[in-house]
Every structure is written in C-alpha cells, then in structure tokens.
Amino acid sequence: MMNREEYLQELYARLSNRLPRQELDNVMKYYEEYFDEAGSAREQEIIAELGTPAELAAEIAGRKPTETQYVYEPRPRRRRSAGQIVLLACLSPIWVPLLIAAVAVVFSLIVALFAVAGSIAAAGLACVLAGIFSIWCGFTAIFSGGIPTLMFFGGAGLFIAALGLLLFLGGVALCGLCGKGTAAFCRMVFGGGNRREVMA
C-alpha cells in the first residue's frame, strides 16, 4: 500500500519532465499542504480520492498553465444556535477541566520529547568533545608512552567522537521531527484554510 511520501515522490518524478520548474514547485507544495491538512489518519482516503500518481500527473500535465490556479479559501465559520451555546455553558464545569487537562498532557508530552531530543544532542556533543580530548591526550603522551599509547588514545578518541557525532545528528534530527509534528498537530487541532484548485 502506497503512503504519502511514496505517492508524492512518484508524482514528482512523473511531472519533473513535463512542467516548468516554478509550476512544478507550486503543484508539489499544493499537494503536500493538501496531505498535511487532511492528517495522517486520512492519508489513504486522500490517495484514493486523487487517484494513482500516474493518473494525477496526466491530469495536471494535460491542463494549460492558465486553466488551474491554486488558491486559499478560509474555512466557513459555523454559527452555533442559542441552544448549543446554553448547553455548552451548562456543561462547562465538565468539559473545561477536561480540556485543560488534555492540553496540559499534550504540552507535557511535547516538552518531554524536545527534552529527550535535546539530551541526546547534548550527550552527542559531550562525546565529541571527549573524543577530541582523548586524541589530544594521546599526542601529549607520545613522548612518555610511545606509539602504542598514541594509537590507544587516538583510536578510542576517534570512536567516541564518531559515536558522539551520530548521537548529536540524531538528536538534532529528532528535534526537527518534533517541531514538524507539533506544527502538524497544531494545524490539525486549530484548523486553517482550505486550498483547492479553481478552473478558469
């Protein structure tokens, strides 16, 4: 079963030689935001709605540049009736604390994820510094311990520095993923506008 990333990659590959660069970037940005707004829970539904990448690419490439525009439309606001407002007010002692608790839990999870990612990156940076220090110690001890000492401290230092670099890069990447996930969650919760194609 094709996922979002595979779908967009195949769509890009099929359009890369059929559209100008600027138009291709606009099209890909449009469909990336379309998937983002739908959320991961509706990913397969959106794929089924759009059709296969080959079908969508043929449809897009078959249009003239002036036939399609990608526009942003604000979501229409739904007006609540007086009964709904009264009901919400009466139930506020129940749903307000629950909402606050849910927000607190989500916020705590986000902070915890960033803390873990930051800790991994900090540990990686510390390992890199320790590795560099070990290599330096090997060079300073070469006169007293000889080549074996240099090889021991230098090898250990290189290993620790490489491990630290991997940890640091992993922590930074995890921070980026946490940031993207937080942004996607906020868009899903708070909503936004609808982007759609308008035929001229």
Coordinates of C-alpha atoms in Angstrom, one line a residue:
M1 CA 0.0 0.0 0.0
M2 CA 1.5 3.4 -1.1
N3 CA 2.0 6.0 1.6
R4 CA 2.1 9.8 1.3
E5 CA 5.8 10.1 0.8
E6 CA 5.9 7.4 -1.9
Y7 CA 2.9 9.0 -3.6
L8 CA 4.4 12.5 -3.7
Q9 CA 7.8 11.1 -4.9
E10 CA 6.2 9.3 -7.8
L11 CA 4.1 12.3 -8.6
Y12 CA 7.2 14.5 -8.7
A13 CA 9.1 12.0 -10.8
R14 CA 6.2 11.9 -13.4
L15 CA 5.9 15.7 -13.5
S16 CA 9.5 16.7 -13.4
N17 CA 10.0 16.5 -17.2
R18 CA 6.5 17.7 -18.1
L19 CA 6.2 21.0 -16.1
P20 CA 8.3 24.2 -15.8
R21 CA 10.3 24.3 -12.5
Q22 CA 8.2 27.0 -10.9
E23 CA 4.9 25.4 -11.8
L24 CA 6.2 22.0 -10.6
D25 CA 7.2 23.5 -7.2
N26 CA 3.8 25.1 -6.8
V27 CA 2.0 21.9 -7.7
M28 CA 4.0 19.8 -5.2
K29 CA 3.6 22.4 -2.5
Y30 CA -0.1 22.4 -3.0
Y31 CA -0.4 18.6 -2.7
E32 CA 2.0 18.5 0.3
E33 CA -0.2 21.0 2.1
Y34 CA -3.3 19.1 1.0
F35 CA -2.0 16.0 2.7
D36 CA -0.9 18.0 5.8
E37 CA -4.3 19.5 6.3
A38 CA -6.0 16.1 5.9
G39 CA -3.8 14.5 8.5
S40 CA -2.1 11.1 8.6
A41 CA -5.4 9.4 9.6
R42 CA -7.0 10.3 6.2
E43 CA -3.8 9.6 4.2
Q44 CA -5.2 6.6 2.3
E45 CA -8.6 8.3 1.8
I46 CA -6.8 11.3 0.1
I47 CA -4.7 8.9 -2.1
A48 CA -7.9 7.1 -3.2
E49 CA -9.5 10.5 -3.9
L50 CA -6.7 11.8 -6.0
G51 CA -6.2 8.5 -7.9
T52 CA -2.8 7.0 -8.8
P53 CA 0.2 9.3 -9.3
A54 CA 0.2 8.4 -13.0
E55 CA -3.5 9.5 -13.3
L56 CA -3.0 12.7 -11.4
A57 CA 0.2 13.6 -13.3
A58 CA -1.6 13.0 -16.6
E59 CA -4.4 15.2 -15.4
I60 CA -2.2 18.0 -14.2
A61 CA 0.2 17.9 -17.3
G62 CA -2.8 17.9 -19.6
R63 CA -4.0 21.3 -18.4
K64 CA -2.9 24.6 -19.8
P65 CA -1.0 26.8 -17.4
T66 CA -3.8 29.3 -17.2
E67 CA -6.5 26.8 -16.5
T68 CA -5.6 26.0 -12.9
Q69 CA -4.9 28.3 -10.0
Y70 CA -4.1 27.2 -6.5
V71 CA -5.9 29.5 -4.1
Y72 CA -6.5 29.7 -0.4
E73 CA -10.1 29.8 0.9
P74 CA -10.8 30.4 4.6
R75 CA -13.0 27.7 6.2
P76 CA -16.5 28.9 6.7
R77 CA -17.4 29.6 10.3
R78 CA -20.3 27.6 11.6
R79 CA -22.6 29.6 13.8
R80 CA -23.9 27.9 16.9
S81 CA -27.5 28.1 17.9
A82 CA -28.7 29.6 21.2
G83 CA -29.5 26.1 22.5
Q84 CA -25.9 24.9 21.7
I85 CA -24.5 27.9 23.5
V86 CA -26.6 27.3 26.6
L87 CA -25.7 23.6 26.6
L88 CA -22.0 24.4 26.3
A89 CA -22.3 26.8 29.2
C90 CA -24.2 24.3 31.4
L91 CA -21.6 21.6 30.7
S92 CA -18.6 23.9 31.1
P93 CA -17.8 22.6 34.6
I94 CA -17.2 19.2 33.0
W95 CA -15.6 19.9 29.6
V96 CA -13.4 22.9 30.6
P97 CA -11.3 20.9 33.2
L98 CA -11.1 18.0 30.8
L99 CA -9.9 20.3 28.0
I100 CA -7.3 22.0 30.3
A101 CA -6.1 18.5 31.4
A102 CA -5.8 17.3 27.8
V103 CA -3.9 20.5 26.8
A104 CA -1.6 20.0 29.8
V105 CA -0.9 16.4 28.9
V106 CA -0.2 17.2 25.2
F107 CA 2.1 20.1 26.2
S108 CA 3.9 17.9 28.7
L109 CA 4.5 15.2 26.0
I110 CA 5.8 17.8 23.6
V111 CA 8.2 19.3 26.2
A112 CA 9.3 15.7 27.1
L113 CA 10.0 14.9 23.5
F114 CA 12.0 18.0 23.0
A115 CA 13.9 17.4 26.3
V116 CA 14.8 13.8 25.2
A117 CA 15.9 15.1 21.8
G118 CA 18.0 17.9 23.4
S119 CA 19.5 15.5 25.8
I120 CA 20.6 13.1 23.0
A121 CA 22.1 16.0 21.1
A122 CA 23.9 17.3 24.3
A123 CA 25.2 13.8 25.1
G124 CA 26.5 13.5 21.5
L125 CA 28.3 16.9 21.7
A126 CA 29.9 15.8 25.0
C127 CA 31.1 12.6 23.4
V128 CA 32.6 14.5 20.5
L129 CA 34.5 16.8 22.9
A130 CA 35.6 13.8 25.0
G131 CA 36.9 12.1 21.8
I132 CA 38.8 15.2 20.8
F133 CA 40.3 15.4 24.3
S134 CA 41.3 11.7 24.2
I135 CA 43.1 12.2 20.9
W136 CA 44.9 15.3 22.3
C137 CA 45.9 13.2 25.3
G138 CA 47.3 10.6 23.0
F139 CA 49.5 13.1 21.2
T140 CA 50.7 14.6 24.5
A141 CA 51.6 11.2 25.9
I142 CA 53.5 10.0 22.8
F143 CA 56.9 11.0 24.4
S144 CA 56.3 9.1 27.6
G145 CA 54.2 6.1 26.3
G146 CA 55.3 5.9 22.7
I147 CA 53.3 4.9 19.6
P148 CA 51.1 2.3 21.4
T149 CA 49.8 5.0 23.8
L150 CA 49.1 7.3 20.9
M151 CA 47.3 4.5 19.0
F152 CA 45.2 3.6 22.0
F153 CA 44.1 7.1 23.0
G154 CA 43.7 8.1 19.3
G155 CA 41.6 5.1 18.4
A156 CA 39.5 5.5 21.5
G157 CA 39.1 9.2 20.8
L158 CA 38.1 8.7 17.2
F159 CA 35.5 6.0 18.2
I160 CA 34.0 8.2 20.9
A161 CA 33.9 11.3 18.6
A162 CA 32.2 9.3 15.8
L163 CA 29.6 7.9 18.2
G164 CA 29.0 11.4 19.6
L165 CA 28.6 12.9 16.2
L166 CA 26.0 10.2 15.4
L167 CA 24.2 11.0 18.6
F168 CA 24.3 14.7 18.0
L169 CA 23.0 14.5 14.5
G170 CA 20.3 12.1 15.7
G171 CA 19.2 14.5 18.4
V172 CA 19.1 17.4 16.0
A173 CA 17.0 15.3 13.5
L174 CA 14.7 14.3 16.3
C175 CA 14.2 17.9 17.3
G176 CA 13.3 18.7 13.7
L177 CA 10.8 15.9 13.6
C178 CA 9.3 17.0 16.9
G179 CA 8.9 20.5 15.5
K180 CA 7.2 19.3 12.4
G181 CA 4.9 17.0 14.3
T182 CA 4.0 19.8 16.7
A183 CA 3.2 22.1 13.8
A184 CA 1.1 19.4 12.0
F185 CA -0.8 18.8 15.3
C186 CA -1.5 22.5 15.8
R187 CA -2.8 22.7 12.2
M188 CA -5.0 19.7 12.7
V189 CA -6.4 21.0 16.0
F190 CA -6.8 24.7 15.3
G191 CA -7.6 24.3 11.6
G192 CA -6.9 26.7 8.8
G193 CA -7.9 27.5 5.3
N194 CA -8.8 25.1 2.5
R195 CA -6.7 25.1 -0.6
R196 CA -8.3 23.9 -3.7
E197 CA -7.9 24.1 -7.5
V198 CA -10.1 26.6 -9.3
M199 CA -10.6 26.1 -13.0
A200 CA -10.6 29.3 -15.0

